[in-house]
Amino acid sequence: MATTRDSILSAAGELLDQAGPDGVTLRAVAHIAGLSHNAPYKHFQDKEALLAAVAAKELRTRGAAMAAVLAKAADPLSALRRLMHDHVRWAMRYPHRFRLIFGRWDRYDDDLGEAAEATRRLFVESIAVARSNGLIEPGDNERTAALLMSLTHGAIDLALDGHLAADGKGRSNPCDLIDDLIDLLAPAISPARARRRSR
Amino acid sequence: MATTRDSILSAAGELLDQAGPDGVTLRAVAHIAGLSHNAPYKHFQDKEALLAAVAAKELRTRGAAMAAVLAKAADPLSALRRLMHDHVRWAMRYPHRFRLIFGRWDRYDDDLGEAAEATRRLFVESIAVARSNGLIEPGDNERTAALLMSLTHGAIDLALDGHLAADGKGRSNPCDLIDDLIDLLAPAISPARARRRSR
DNA sequence: ACCTGAACACCGTTCAAGT
DNA sequence: ACCTGAACACCGTTCAAGT
């Protein structure tokens, strides 16, 4: 059964995808859910709280998707690569969800923070596995996670606003850049790296 | 002499820094500039065009600042490093200008696009210099520029929303991550790299 | 508990005038 | 050319009632 709260939440998600956070007006949300224009206030404190709930829901979905990708991967390094590529595909398809999720959570003692922490740990863990197998040069796992996450995040953000696909020669989409960084992180002797380099 | 257009522009910049793009109401802008609430419409087509003008102005200022940093640097590699660190400092201090500048320009055949292209070229050029001096491993300059720019952009964006400084151990701020990537890009034999690694 | 309708303050934008 | 004041549609939010 779909509770009123759920139908409000899914209406908000729908509007978010179509028109971004500014397009998520409480009036439109209520209308889609078949309610009066201020019924949402009975379920969420205000617009910000509604968007935070949408973010929390999407974040949990992403965490499950990441776990599924990890489960299917052959080796730790390709698992890492698939994880990032999958993240890129999701972000390019749902740009407003991507930007919403990476906004500020400070004000919400919700499960939003812990859901994010869980997916982050999953990511750090998969780096730790690749490193302990000697597929990545020595270093701090948290630090390497921050490096790879920052690159992925920045490449996506730039690509979404059309600041990456500019040129013909050094054509660089987010997935290419992620591969570049993973190659840099892999030990110099790695045959996979040599193969990539020679292309 | 400060034209009316200039005073509108600087009022908009002031409001942007204080309260973000949503805080830049045309009414508040006009009030600060000492004009009636819709006088801005005589100088800018709409709110979006006003913000685009603010972005273009800031972008030119940034280009000049970057050129100044490059002129002062000792060697090509430290020039690159200083460039990125300076970019981080600016972005952390003026987050709303940072986000505005990296938004979409498509709709504006203004000088916005060319100003951005000019600063990008400056950046690619400084990579080319470092590479031709053997301070960076072989590769495509545009591609390496995209890699370094994406990492910097992503690290800043994550840091601004509090998603980077999480931990005590692998503590990573944008400048640390930039240094990590530059070290990875530098030839393995480089003594500077060995020094950094051992810390 | 959950929902509705009226109301308030605010904002972007337009228009008819004014100088 | 540049500015003003009134007006319209829209939005977040609050409140007094309804069931």
Tab-separated table of C-alpha atoms (C1' of nucleotides) in Angstrom:
chain	number	residue	atom	x	y	z
A	1	MET	CA	0.000	0.000	0.000
A	2	ALA	CA	1.218	3.470	-0.877
A	3	THR	CA	0.903	5.818	2.053
A	4	THR	CA	0.197	9.500	1.514
A	5	ARG	CA	3.754	10.236	2.521
A	6	ASP	CA	5.088	7.879	-0.141
A	7	SER	CA	2.983	9.408	-2.911
A	8	ILE	CA	4.208	12.882	-1.908
A	9	LEU	CA	7.767	11.608	-1.980
A	10	SER	CA	7.488	10.034	-5.422
A	11	ALA	CA	5.745	13.105	-6.826
A	12	ALA	CA	8.628	15.212	-5.539
A	13	GLY	CA	11.142	12.895	-7.174
A	14	GLU	CA	9.295	13.089	-10.456
A	15	LEU	CA	9.298	16.884	-10.429
A	16	LEU	CA	12.937	16.954	-9.385
A	17	ASP	CA	13.988	14.943	-12.436
A	18	GLN	CA	11.922	17.094	-14.766
A	19	ALA	CA	12.693	20.588	-13.557
A	20	GLY	CA	15.282	20.532	-10.787
A	21	PRO	CA	14.830	21.601	-7.169
A	22	ASP	CA	13.225	24.914	-8.138
A	23	GLY	CA	10.654	22.947	-10.082
A	24	VAL	CA	9.665	21.014	-6.974
A	25	THR	CA	6.963	23.396	-5.794
A	26	LEU	CA	4.886	22.111	-2.920
A	27	ARG	CA	1.791	23.069	-4.879
A	28	ALA	CA	2.745	20.910	-7.856
A	29	VAL	CA	3.771	18.049	-5.586
A	30	ALA	CA	0.435	18.161	-3.807
A	31	HIS	CA	-1.451	18.373	-7.097
A	32	ILE	CA	0.279	15.297	-8.520
A	33	ALA	CA	-0.390	13.431	-5.287
A	34	GLY	CA	-4.035	14.489	-5.482
A	35	LEU	CA	-3.951	16.627	-2.352
A	36	SER	CA	-4.589	20.212	-1.427
A	37	HIS	CA	-1.696	22.590	-1.936
A	38	ASN	CA	-0.477	22.493	1.635
A	39	ALA	CA	-1.125	18.906	2.611
A	40	PRO	CA	2.628	18.160	2.348
A	41	TYR	CA	3.160	20.272	5.472
A	42	LYS	CA	1.416	17.589	7.478
A	43	HIS	CA	4.143	15.123	6.474
A	44	PHE	CA	7.244	17.271	6.092
A	45	GLN	CA	8.288	20.312	8.057
A	46	ASP	CA	9.010	22.360	4.948
A	47	LYS	CA	10.266	22.129	1.381
A	48	GLU	CA	13.852	21.558	2.473
A	49	ALA	CA	12.853	18.615	4.649
A	50	LEU	CA	10.915	17.112	1.737
A	51	LEU	CA	13.947	17.328	-0.537
A	52	ALA	CA	16.117	15.839	2.196
A	53	ALA	CA	13.767	12.877	2.377
A	54	VAL	CA	13.984	12.447	-1.399
A	55	ALA	CA	17.781	12.549	-1.108
A	56	ALA	CA	17.828	9.970	1.691
A	57	LYS	CA	15.647	7.589	-0.305
A	58	GLU	CA	17.804	7.901	-3.428
A	59	LEU	CA	20.976	7.488	-1.393
A	60	ARG	CA	19.792	4.172	-0.008
A	61	THR	CA	18.877	3.025	-3.514
A	62	ARG	CA	22.359	3.980	-4.726
A	63	GLY	CA	23.982	2.080	-1.887
A	64	ALA	CA	22.114	-1.079	-2.892
A	65	ALA	CA	23.058	-0.578	-6.556
A	66	MET	CA	26.719	-0.185	-5.620
A	67	ALA	CA	26.648	-3.361	-3.561
A	68	ALA	CA	25.117	-5.198	-6.547
A	69	VAL	CA	27.869	-3.962	-8.868
A	70	LEU	CA	30.553	-5.060	-6.420
A	71	ALA	CA	29.006	-8.508	-6.085
A	72	LYS	CA	29.140	-9.134	-9.833
A	73	ALA	CA	32.687	-7.891	-10.529
A	74	ALA	CA	35.448	-10.340	-11.452
A	75	ASP	CA	38.493	-8.831	-9.703
A	76	PRO	CA	38.939	-5.993	-7.156
A	77	LEU	CA	40.333	-3.501	-9.660
A	78	SER	CA	37.643	-3.956	-12.289
A	79	ALA	CA	35.114	-3.829	-9.433
A	80	LEU	CA	36.415	-0.379	-8.583
A	81	ARG	CA	36.326	0.686	-12.198
A	82	ARG	CA	32.776	-0.583	-12.717
A	83	LEU	CA	31.692	1.123	-9.517
A	84	MET	CA	32.842	4.512	-10.760
A	85	HIS	CA	31.560	4.043	-14.302
A	86	ASP	CA	28.175	3.041	-12.938
A	87	HIS	CA	28.166	6.121	-10.737
A	88	VAL	CA	28.866	8.272	-13.795
A	89	ARG	CA	26.049	6.690	-15.785
A	90	TRP	CA	23.598	7.267	-12.957
A	91	ALA	CA	24.675	10.879	-12.447
A	92	MET	CA	24.493	11.754	-16.140
A	93	ARG	CA	21.020	10.260	-16.319
A	94	TYR	CA	19.681	11.873	-13.152
A	95	PRO	CA	21.681	15.093	-12.787
A	96	HIS	CA	19.312	16.690	-10.303
A	97	ARG	CA	19.396	13.659	-8.016
A	98	PHE	CA	23.175	13.667	-8.227
A	99	ARG	CA	23.380	17.324	-7.216
A	100	LEU	CA	20.739	16.965	-4.528
A	101	ILE	CA	22.469	14.031	-2.878
A	102	PHE	CA	25.804	15.820	-2.734
A	103	GLY	CA	24.315	18.925	-1.154
A	104	ARG	CA	24.494	19.775	2.528
A	105	TRP	CA	23.066	17.408	5.123
A	106	ASP	CA	24.226	19.219	8.235
A	107	ARG	CA	20.788	20.325	9.327
A	108	TYR	CA	19.290	16.859	9.148
A	109	ASP	CA	20.019	14.447	11.961
A	110	ASP	CA	18.064	12.098	9.680
A	111	ASP	CA	19.417	8.835	8.418
A	112	LEU	CA	20.744	10.857	5.473
A	113	GLY	CA	24.176	11.211	7.037
A	114	GLU	CA	24.507	7.577	8.028
A	115	ALA	CA	23.271	6.335	4.633
A	116	ALA	CA	26.024	8.410	2.996
A	117	GLU	CA	28.578	7.134	5.484
A	118	ALA	CA	27.590	3.551	4.675
A	119	THR	CA	28.087	3.942	0.917
A	120	ARG	CA	31.367	5.769	1.515
A	121	ARG	CA	32.640	2.908	3.665
A	122	LEU	CA	31.656	0.455	0.951
A	123	PHE	CA	33.789	2.434	-1.467
A	124	VAL	CA	36.797	2.692	0.858
A	125	GLU	CA	36.530	-1.024	1.525
A	126	SER	CA	36.691	-1.901	-2.171
A	127	ILE	CA	39.840	0.217	-2.447
A	128	ALA	CA	41.305	-1.573	0.536
A	129	VAL	CA	40.677	-4.927	-1.133
A	130	ALA	CA	42.313	-3.849	-4.399
A	131	ARG	CA	45.297	-2.485	-2.479
A	132	SER	CA	45.788	-5.546	-0.300
A	133	ASN	CA	45.854	-7.581	-3.524
A	134	GLY	CA	48.698	-5.411	-4.778
A	135	LEU	CA	46.625	-3.920	-7.591
A	136	ILE	CA	47.099	-0.364	-6.291
A	137	GLU	CA	50.275	1.301	-5.092
A	138	PRO	CA	50.730	1.602	-1.310
A	139	GLY	CA	49.024	4.486	0.449
A	140	ASP	CA	46.167	5.445	2.742
A	141	ASN	CA	42.834	3.945	1.707
A	142	GLU	CA	40.750	6.881	2.899
A	143	ARG	CA	43.024	9.265	1.056
A	144	THR	CA	42.901	7.284	-2.172
A	145	ALA	CA	39.120	7.074	-1.851
A	146	ALA	CA	38.929	10.853	-1.517
A	147	LEU	CA	41.159	11.253	-4.576
A	148	LEU	CA	39.135	8.927	-6.786
A	149	MET	CA	35.817	10.243	-5.496
A	150	SER	CA	36.851	13.862	-6.042
A	151	LEU	CA	37.957	13.227	-9.604
A	152	THR	CA	34.772	11.340	-10.428
A	153	HIS	CA	32.612	13.989	-8.809
A	154	GLY	CA	34.372	16.853	-10.551
A	155	ALA	CA	34.379	15.196	-13.970
A	156	ILE	CA	30.650	14.545	-13.689
A	157	ASP	CA	29.884	18.064	-12.519
A	158	LEU	CA	31.919	19.628	-15.319
A	159	ALA	CA	30.457	17.286	-17.926
A	160	LEU	CA	26.901	18.063	-16.820
A	161	ASP	CA	27.479	21.749	-17.462
A	162	GLY	CA	29.220	21.140	-20.791
A	163	HIS	CA	32.739	22.049	-19.690
A	164	LEU	CA	34.460	18.820	-20.573
A	165	ALA	CA	33.570	17.646	-24.077
A	166	ALA	CA	35.045	20.787	-25.623
A	167	ASP	CA	37.810	19.432	-27.830
A	168	GLY	CA	38.354	16.868	-30.519
A	169	LYS	CA	41.899	15.836	-29.690
A	170	GLY	CA	42.120	15.339	-25.925
A	171	ARG	CA	38.473	14.336	-25.804
A	172	SER	CA	37.791	13.423	-22.234
A	173	ASN	CA	34.589	12.112	-20.756
A	174	PRO	CA	34.303	11.211	-17.064
A	175	CYS	CA	34.859	7.491	-17.620
A	176	ASP	CA	38.058	8.094	-19.598
A	177	LEU	CA	39.421	10.311	-16.842
A	178	ILE	CA	38.553	7.744	-14.196
A	179	ASP	CA	40.466	5.109	-16.179
A	180	ASP	CA	43.417	7.482	-16.432
A	181	LEU	CA	43.538	7.930	-12.670
A	182	ILE	CA	43.131	4.224	-11.943
A	183	ASP	CA	46.038	3.542	-14.311
A	184	LEU	CA	48.139	6.089	-12.455
A	185	LEU	CA	47.280	4.423	-9.149
A	186	ALA	CA	48.129	0.922	-10.375
A	187	PRO	CA	51.743	-0.277	-9.938
A	188	ALA	CA	53.985	0.698	-12.854
A	189	ILE	CA	54.707	-2.942	-13.689
A	190	SER	CA	51.052	-3.805	-14.232
A	191	PRO	CA	50.466	-5.221	-17.724
A	192	ALA	CA	46.970	-3.704	-17.781
A	193	ARG	CA	48.522	-0.286	-17.423
A	194	ALA	CA	51.019	-0.870	-20.196
A	195	ARG	CA	48.211	-2.018	-22.462
A	196	ARG	CA	46.173	1.100	-21.720
A	197	ARG	CA	49.142	3.384	-22.173
A	198	SER	CA	49.919	2.029	-25.599
A	199	ARG	CA	46.443	2.722	-27.011
B	1	MET	CA	32.587	57.104	-13.023
B	2	ALA	CA	30.279	54.280	-12.010
B	3	THR	CA	27.524	53.771	-14.523
B	4	THR	CA	24.103	52.583	-13.453
B	5	ARG	CA	24.863	49.247	-15.055
B	6	ASP	CA	28.026	48.893	-12.981
B	7	SER	CA	26.271	49.669	-9.719
B	8	ILE	CA	23.613	47.077	-10.537
B	9	LEU	CA	26.343	44.563	-11.297
B	10	SER	CA	28.243	45.148	-8.074
B	11	ALA	CA	25.044	45.037	-6.021
B	12	ALA	CA	24.260	41.688	-7.582
B	13	GLY	CA	27.750	40.412	-6.751
B	14	GLU	CA	27.362	41.546	-3.161
B	15	LEU	CA	24.054	39.724	-2.764
B	16	LEU	CA	25.427	36.648	-4.472
B	17	ASP	CA	28.241	36.333	-1.945
B	18	GLN	CA	25.893	36.835	0.978
B	19	ALA	CA	22.959	34.642	0.061
B	20	GLY	CA	23.636	32.740	-3.151
B	21	PRO	CA	21.811	33.040	-6.462
B	22	ASP	CA	18.376	32.751	-4.827
B	23	GLY	CA	19.317	35.720	-2.667
B	24	VAL	CA	19.956	37.859	-5.729
B	25	THR	CA	16.436	39.220	-6.081
B	26	LEU	CA	16.069	41.965	-8.637
B	27	ARG	CA	14.207	43.973	-6.021
B	28	ALA	CA	17.094	43.816	-3.529
B	29	VAL	CA	19.615	44.554	-6.276
B	30	ALA	CA	17.682	47.636	-7.344
B	31	HIS	CA	17.270	48.783	-3.742
B	32	ILE	CA	21.008	48.572	-3.032
B	33	ALA	CA	21.708	50.423	-6.278
B	34	GLY	CA	19.172	53.074	-5.248
B	35	LEU	CA	16.759	52.347	-8.075
B	36	SER	CA	13.162	51.302	-8.444
B	37	HIS	CA	12.462	47.600	-8.222
B	38	ASN	CA	12.440	46.992	-11.950
B	39	ALA	CA	15.084	49.405	-13.206
B	40	PRO	CA	17.464	46.441	-13.771
B	41	TYR	CA	15.261	45.352	-16.664
B	42	LYS	CA	16.457	48.389	-18.599
B	43	HIS	CA	20.023	47.061	-18.420
B	44	PHE	CA	19.602	43.288	-18.406
B	45	GLN	CA	17.047	41.157	-20.172
B	46	ASP	CA	16.189	39.195	-17.066
B	47	LYS	CA	17.633	37.762	-13.864
B	48	GLU	CA	19.529	35.048	-15.697
B	49	ALA	CA	21.253	37.573	-17.958
B	50	LEU	CA	22.242	39.633	-14.913
B	51	LEU	CA	23.845	36.610	-13.258
B	52	ALA	CA	25.592	35.751	-16.537
B	53	ALA	CA	27.092	39.237	-16.576
B	54	VAL	CA	28.295	38.804	-12.991
B	55	ALA	CA	29.850	35.486	-14.010
B	56	ALA	CA	31.590	37.001	-17.036
B	57	LYS	CA	33.073	39.801	-14.919
B	58	GLU	CA	34.368	37.409	-12.271
B	59	LEU	CA	35.757	35.078	-14.919
B	60	ARG	CA	37.861	37.847	-16.423
B	61	THR	CA	39.113	38.777	-12.947
B	62	ARG	CA	40.084	35.144	-12.352
B	63	GLY	CA	41.936	34.987	-15.642
B	64	ALA	CA	44.035	37.975	-14.654
B	65	ALA	CA	44.725	36.484	-11.218
B	66	MET	CA	45.852	33.228	-12.804
B	67	ALA	CA	48.204	35.040	-15.151
B	68	ALA	CA	49.693	36.878	-12.165
B	69	VAL	CA	50.292	33.619	-10.298
B	70	LEU	CA	52.002	32.095	-13.327
B	71	ALA	CA	54.254	35.119	-13.758
B	72	LYS	CA	55.560	34.841	-10.202
B	73	ALA	CA	56.219	31.092	-10.073
B	74	ALA	CA	59.781	29.716	-10.007
B	75	ASP	CA	59.474	26.570	-12.128
B	76	PRO	CA	56.717	25.123	-14.362
B	77	LEU	CA	55.662	22.427	-11.917
B	78	SER	CA	55.341	24.698	-8.886
B	79	ALA	CA	53.540	27.169	-11.154
B	80	LEU	CA	50.957	24.502	-11.835
B	81	ARG	CA	50.680	23.642	-8.177
B	82	ARG	CA	50.288	27.278	-7.126
B	83	LEU	CA	47.682	27.807	-9.825
B	84	MET	CA	45.494	25.053	-8.465
B	85	HIS	CA	46.023	25.975	-4.828
B	86	ASP	CA	45.105	29.564	-5.597
B	87	HIS	CA	41.991	28.367	-7.365
B	88	VAL	CA	41.026	26.376	-4.289
B	89	ARG	CA	41.532	29.343	-1.974
B	90	TRP	CA	39.372	31.552	-4.188
B	91	ALA	CA	36.608	28.954	-4.483
B	92	MET	CA	36.472	28.255	-0.747
B	93	ARG	CA	36.257	31.967	-0.058
B	94	TYR	CA	33.625	32.742	-2.696
B	95	PRO	CA	31.650	29.519	-3.062
B	96	HIS	CA	28.710	31.115	-4.834
B	97	ARG	CA	30.945	32.756	-7.438
B	98	PHE	CA	32.677	29.431	-7.970
B	99	ARG	CA	29.373	27.628	-8.559
B	100	LEU	CA	28.002	30.419	-10.722
B	101	ILE	CA	31.015	30.482	-13.008
B	102	PHE	CA	30.929	26.740	-13.577
B	103	GLY	CA	27.233	26.747	-14.454
B	104	ARG	CA	25.845	26.621	-17.969
B	105	TRP	CA	26.755	29.303	-20.504
B	106	ASP	CA	25.089	27.805	-23.546
B	107	ARG	CA	22.356	30.384	-23.813
B	108	TYR	CA	24.749	33.317	-23.783
B	109	ASP	CA	26.664	34.144	-26.925
B	110	ASP	CA	28.265	36.705	-24.605
B	111	ASP	CA	31.965	36.940	-24.010
B	112	LEU	CA	31.370	34.474	-21.179
B	113	GLY	CA	32.328	31.514	-23.311
B	114	GLU	CA	35.429	33.057	-24.757
B	115	ALA	CA	36.617	34.322	-21.359
B	116	ALA	CA	36.366	30.756	-20.061
B	117	GLU	CA	38.149	29.424	-23.134
B	118	ALA	CA	40.998	31.892	-22.575
B	119	THR	CA	41.609	30.829	-18.967
B	120	ARG	CA	41.359	27.182	-19.980
B	121	ARG	CA	44.008	27.687	-22.653
B	122	LEU	CA	46.242	29.378	-20.098
B	123	PHE	CA	45.932	26.294	-17.934
B	124	VAL	CA	46.609	23.827	-20.741
B	125	GLU	CA	49.608	25.900	-21.772
B	126	SER	CA	51.156	25.744	-18.309
B	127	ILE	CA	50.774	21.965	-18.402
B	128	ALA	CA	52.427	21.880	-21.808
B	129	VAL	CA	55.394	23.824	-20.449
B	130	ALA	CA	55.817	21.496	-17.463
B	131	ARG	CA	55.569	18.462	-19.744
B	132	SER	CA	58.050	19.738	-22.315
B	133	ASN	CA	60.483	20.276	-19.431
B	134	GLY	CA	60.119	16.615	-18.518
B	135	LEU	CA	58.430	17.388	-15.200
B	136	ILE	CA	55.290	15.451	-16.140
B	137	GLU	CA	55.018	12.030	-17.724
B	138	PRO	CA	54.239	11.913	-21.473
B	139	GLY	CA	50.620	12.267	-22.527
B	140	ASP	CA	48.058	14.558	-24.088
B	141	ASN	CA	48.051	18.054	-22.606
B	142	GLU	CA	44.320	18.632	-23.018
B	143	ARG	CA	43.619	15.300	-21.396
B	144	THR	CA	45.919	15.951	-18.464
B	145	ALA	CA	44.356	19.386	-18.059
B	146	ALA	CA	40.901	17.799	-17.912
B	147	LEU	CA	42.149	15.309	-15.334
B	148	LEU	CA	43.692	17.921	-13.051
B	149	MET	CA	40.808	20.335	-13.490
B	150	SER	CA	38.225	17.656	-12.747
B	151	LEU	CA	39.976	16.576	-9.572
B	152	THR	CA	40.343	20.149	-8.366
B	153	HIS	CA	36.747	20.959	-9.198
B	154	GLY	CA	35.393	17.866	-7.519
B	155	ALA	CA	37.494	18.250	-4.388
B	156	ILE	CA	36.332	21.845	-4.008
B	157	ASP	CA	32.698	20.974	-4.574
B	158	LEU	CA	32.788	18.130	-2.071
B	159	ALA	CA	34.682	20.219	0.472
B	160	LEU	CA	32.192	23.082	0.184
B	161	ASP	CA	29.361	20.746	1.135
B	162	GLY	CA	31.313	19.125	3.950
B	163	HIS	CA	31.894	15.747	2.322
B	164	LEU	CA	35.658	15.673	2.451
B	165	ALA	CA	36.984	16.616	5.886
B	166	ALA	CA	35.200	13.663	7.477
B	167	ASP	CA	38.043	11.652	8.959
B	168	GLY	CA	41.029	12.080	11.199
B	169	LYS	CA	43.385	9.593	9.570
B	170	GLY	CA	43.225	10.041	5.809
B	171	ARG	CA	42.398	13.731	6.264
B	172	SER	CA	42.195	15.157	2.809
B	173	ASN	CA	41.590	18.739	1.822
B	174	PRO	CA	41.533	19.831	-1.830
B	175	CYS	CA	45.143	21.046	-1.832
B	176	ASP	CA	46.432	17.744	-0.458
B	177	LEU	CA	44.576	15.823	-3.142
B	178	ILE	CA	45.930	18.124	-5.853
B	179	ASP	CA	49.444	17.470	-4.606
B	180	ASP	CA	48.753	13.742	-4.650
B	181	LEU	CA	47.698	13.851	-8.284
B	182	ILE	CA	50.605	16.053	-9.361
B	183	ASP	CA	52.950	13.573	-7.695
B	184	LEU	CA	51.317	10.752	-9.611
B	185	LEU	CA	51.748	12.677	-12.851
B	186	ALA	CA	55.416	13.465	-12.232
B	187	PRO	CA	57.997	10.902	-13.455
B	188	ALA	CA	58.667	8.155	-10.932
B	189	ILE	CA	62.329	9.147	-10.624
B	190	SER	CA	61.568	12.691	-9.509
B	191	PRO	CA	63.188	13.436	-6.123
B	192	ALA	CA	60.305	15.773	-5.244
B	193	ARG	CA	57.955	12.847	-5.527
B	194	ALA	CA	60.098	10.624	-3.357
B	195	ARG	CA	60.245	13.374	-0.735
B	196	ARG	CA	56.459	13.748	-0.715
B	197	ARG	CA	55.902	10.008	-0.600
B	198	SER	CA	58.051	9.592	2.481
B	199	ARG	CA	56.130	12.097	4.572
C	1	DA	C1'	-4.719	12.571	12.856
C	2	DC	C1'	-5.400	14.402	8.364
C	3	DC	C1'	-7.055	17.574	5.096
C	4	DT	C1'	-9.028	22.152	3.105
C	5	DG	C1'	-9.526	27.146	1.900
C	6	DA	C1'	-8.291	31.747	2.746
C	7	DA	C1'	-4.711	34.771	3.532
C	8	DC	C1'	0.128	37.055	3.810
C	9	DA	C1'	4.582	38.254	2.261
C	10	DC	C1'	7.725	37.788	-1.438
C	11	DC	C1'	9.394	37.404	-6.185
C	12	DG	C1'	9.963	37.683	-11.491
C	13	DT	C1'	8.034	39.982	-15.086
C	14	DT	C1'	5.082	43.180	-17.884
C	15	DC	C1'	2.910	47.490	-19.034
C	16	DA	C1'	1.424	52.116	-19.262
C	17	DA	C1'	3.168	56.372	-18.111
C	18	DG	C1'	6.242	59.878	-16.796
C	19	DT	C1'	11.063	63.028	-17.538
D	1	DA	C1'	17.097	56.769	-23.180
D	2	DC	C1'	16.010	55.946	-18.467
D	3	DC	C1'	13.089	55.501	-14.619
D	4	DT	C1'	8.564	54.807	-11.813
D	5	DG	C1'	4.210	52.710	-9.998
D	6	DA	C1'	0.593	49.534	-10.533
D	7	DA	C1'	-0.574	45.048	-11.640
D	8	DC	C1'	-0.411	39.770	-12.554
D	9	DA	C1'	0.863	35.140	-11.758
D	10	DC	C1'	3.399	32.190	-8.804
D	11	DC	C1'	5.391	30.380	-4.551
D	12	DG	C1'	6.438	29.148	0.548
D	13	DT	C1'	4.259	29.319	4.676
D	14	DT	C1'	0.686	30.041	8.357
D	15	DC	C1'	-3.833	29.767	10.373
D	16	DA	C1'	-8.514	28.861	11.414
D	17	DA	C1'	-11.700	25.410	10.412
D	18	DG	C1'	-13.570	21.220	9.006
D	19	DT	C1'	-13.995	15.429	9.243
